Amino acid sequence: MAEKLTHVIGNEKVAGQATAWESVYEPATGTVIAEVPLDDGRALQMAVEKAAQTFPAWSATPILERTRVMFRYRDLLVRHQAELAELVTREHGKVLVDATNEVGRGIEVVELACGAPTILKGELLTEVAHGVDVSLQRVPLGVVAGITPFNFPAMIPLWMIPPAIVSGNTFILKPSERTPLTSLRLLELLHEAGLPPGVVNIVHGGRTVVDGILTHAGIRAVSFVGSQPVAEHVYRTAAAHDKRVQALGGAKNFHVVMPDADWDRTIEALTSSAYGSAGERCLAGSVAVAVGEAGDQLVELMHARAQRLVVGDGRNAQSEMGPLIRAQHRDRVSGYIAQGVSEGAALVYDGRRHALPEQGFFLGPTLFDQVESDMTIAREEIFGPVLSVIRRPSLEAAVETANRSRFGNTATIYTQSGRSARYFRDHIEAGMVGINIGVPAPIAWFPFAGWKNSFYGDLHATGFDAFMFYTERRVVTERW
Ligand code: NAD
């Protein structure tokens, strides 16, 4: 019998009263490793009460003491990076090197939070009138919540928790029900770093718990990362219940390949972008727009690379790509491949026929050519290892094709021409732009979010935006 996961409220394990449970799998083997509660409204209520009780003391704790928790947490995370990466690989499936990098990116957000005293410093303008001074303070909001997706079980909770709590808020995390184990370990280490109980609480669950968060009067702000329809739902519902909200959604990322690209680097970058983490990244390159004569070379080289790609358990050092998250999701991705064929795209390499392990939720890399922008595989987020090649005669036409997408998370150009790169940078509609970079990954000191339907809200994740999101500004005008 797999372990039944408990909520963590005030650093106590709370079994709760869920009536519905879901299995957590090890995707590389298909083994059930835990059971997660889905519908525990009572646990959510307890967590909000605990976080509210903890808020006055935590927000009154000197900023330097709150920041020192971050310094100690950073060191603990570095010491436990390998262990955390193994846990990510176990519950998600991505290869260990990807998992290690993911934890590293999360650690960088903790390093950002170590600069909180500088970031949260206010402003003062003296003598705006005779004897009158005006100052600005940044104050925490109160109880805030984060709702995270399955695909970055370490990094995305760490986008949210460090800036939220170092700013003085208390926090409720609702991790993905498909990858909930890493969050629990992240919280254990946070407590080991000296975080007082009740500052961060974990409530497991699915959509009913999410809806409970979105409508709870005791929660001031919600950070969400997940698929586009849920991001839209979260944004609208939380806003209708008077909450501050940032909701990062799904993606369809276009990579423009120019004839003057550095081919060796381009093929490696595109392979990692399209097939790395089995395509289960919001930054995955899923459409390659080949300009002019780049098309034939791109298809030939990507075909050869896809054939050679080693698919296997992420714990094996030679594996380049792991499994998909669930059997059902693998079947959905296979369904997209079938649909691409039926809509008339040329299936150059069929991942369903790739050499795959017998157990687990594996699917090989797939390559389509002759894709048109109105085909389903060019429009919808597949979230699997499928790359579609669209051919266009010019850079301008390629950018226009990419900009027709309703998503705008990231986009990349491969070129050695400064003129092309500059045109692309200035005309592409995406929040994160790559120039010869396959995955323009989030860098903690910059804001991270897409444009168009890839993002609902104003203030992005990480960077200065994160601190703005988790604080209110108070302006004081005084005369003595
Ligand atoms: P998901 O939308 O299925 O789930 C995200 C969270 O929402 C989970 O915690 C889940 O419990 C909850 N949820 C799911 N369905 C719900 C519903 N109907 N009502 C209320 N809550 C619901 O996303 P996922 O499959 O876990 O993650 C993959 C998606 O996340 C992809 O679309 C990917 O592009 C996106 N993503 C985006 C970013 C970004 O920065 N923009 C980063 C990572 C992932």
Tab-separated table of C-alpha atoms in Angstrom, residues 12 33 41 45 62 79 91 95 110 115 122 124 160 167 172 228 285 325 342 348 370 376 415 417 479:
chain	number	residue	atom	x	y	z
A	12	GLU	CA	2.414	19.371	11.815
A	33	ILE	CA	4.567	5.665	-4.950
A	41	GLY	CA	-11.721	21.721	2.253
A	45	GLN	CA	-9.611	26.151	6.252
A	62	PRO	CA	12.871	42.062	11.668
A	79	ARG	CA	23.757	20.695	0.295
A	91	GLU	CA	8.134	11.763	-9.370
A	95	VAL	CA	16.645	13.209	-16.569
A	110	VAL	CA	16.378	32.022	-2.735
A	115	GLY	CA	18.717	40.614	-1.137
A	122	GLY	CA	11.329	52.286	0.919
A	124	LEU	CA	11.717	59.223	1.201
A	160	MET	CA	6.818	31.924	-5.067
A	167	SER	CA	8.491	40.091	2.453
A	172	ILE	CA	-0.241	28.274	1.584
A	228	GLN	CA	-3.965	28.138	-20.118
A	285	GLY	CA	10.198	24.748	-28.641
A	325	ILE	CA	3.987	12.252	-16.683
A	342	SER	CA	-4.775	13.140	-40.670
A	348	VAL	CA	9.228	12.491	-40.810
A	370	GLN	CA	5.167	20.551	-44.124
A	376	THR	CA	-4.015	21.561	-34.722
A	415	THR	CA	21.057	33.147	-36.788
A	417	SER	CA	23.155	37.925	-38.396
A	479	ARG	CA	4.407	67.226	9.188
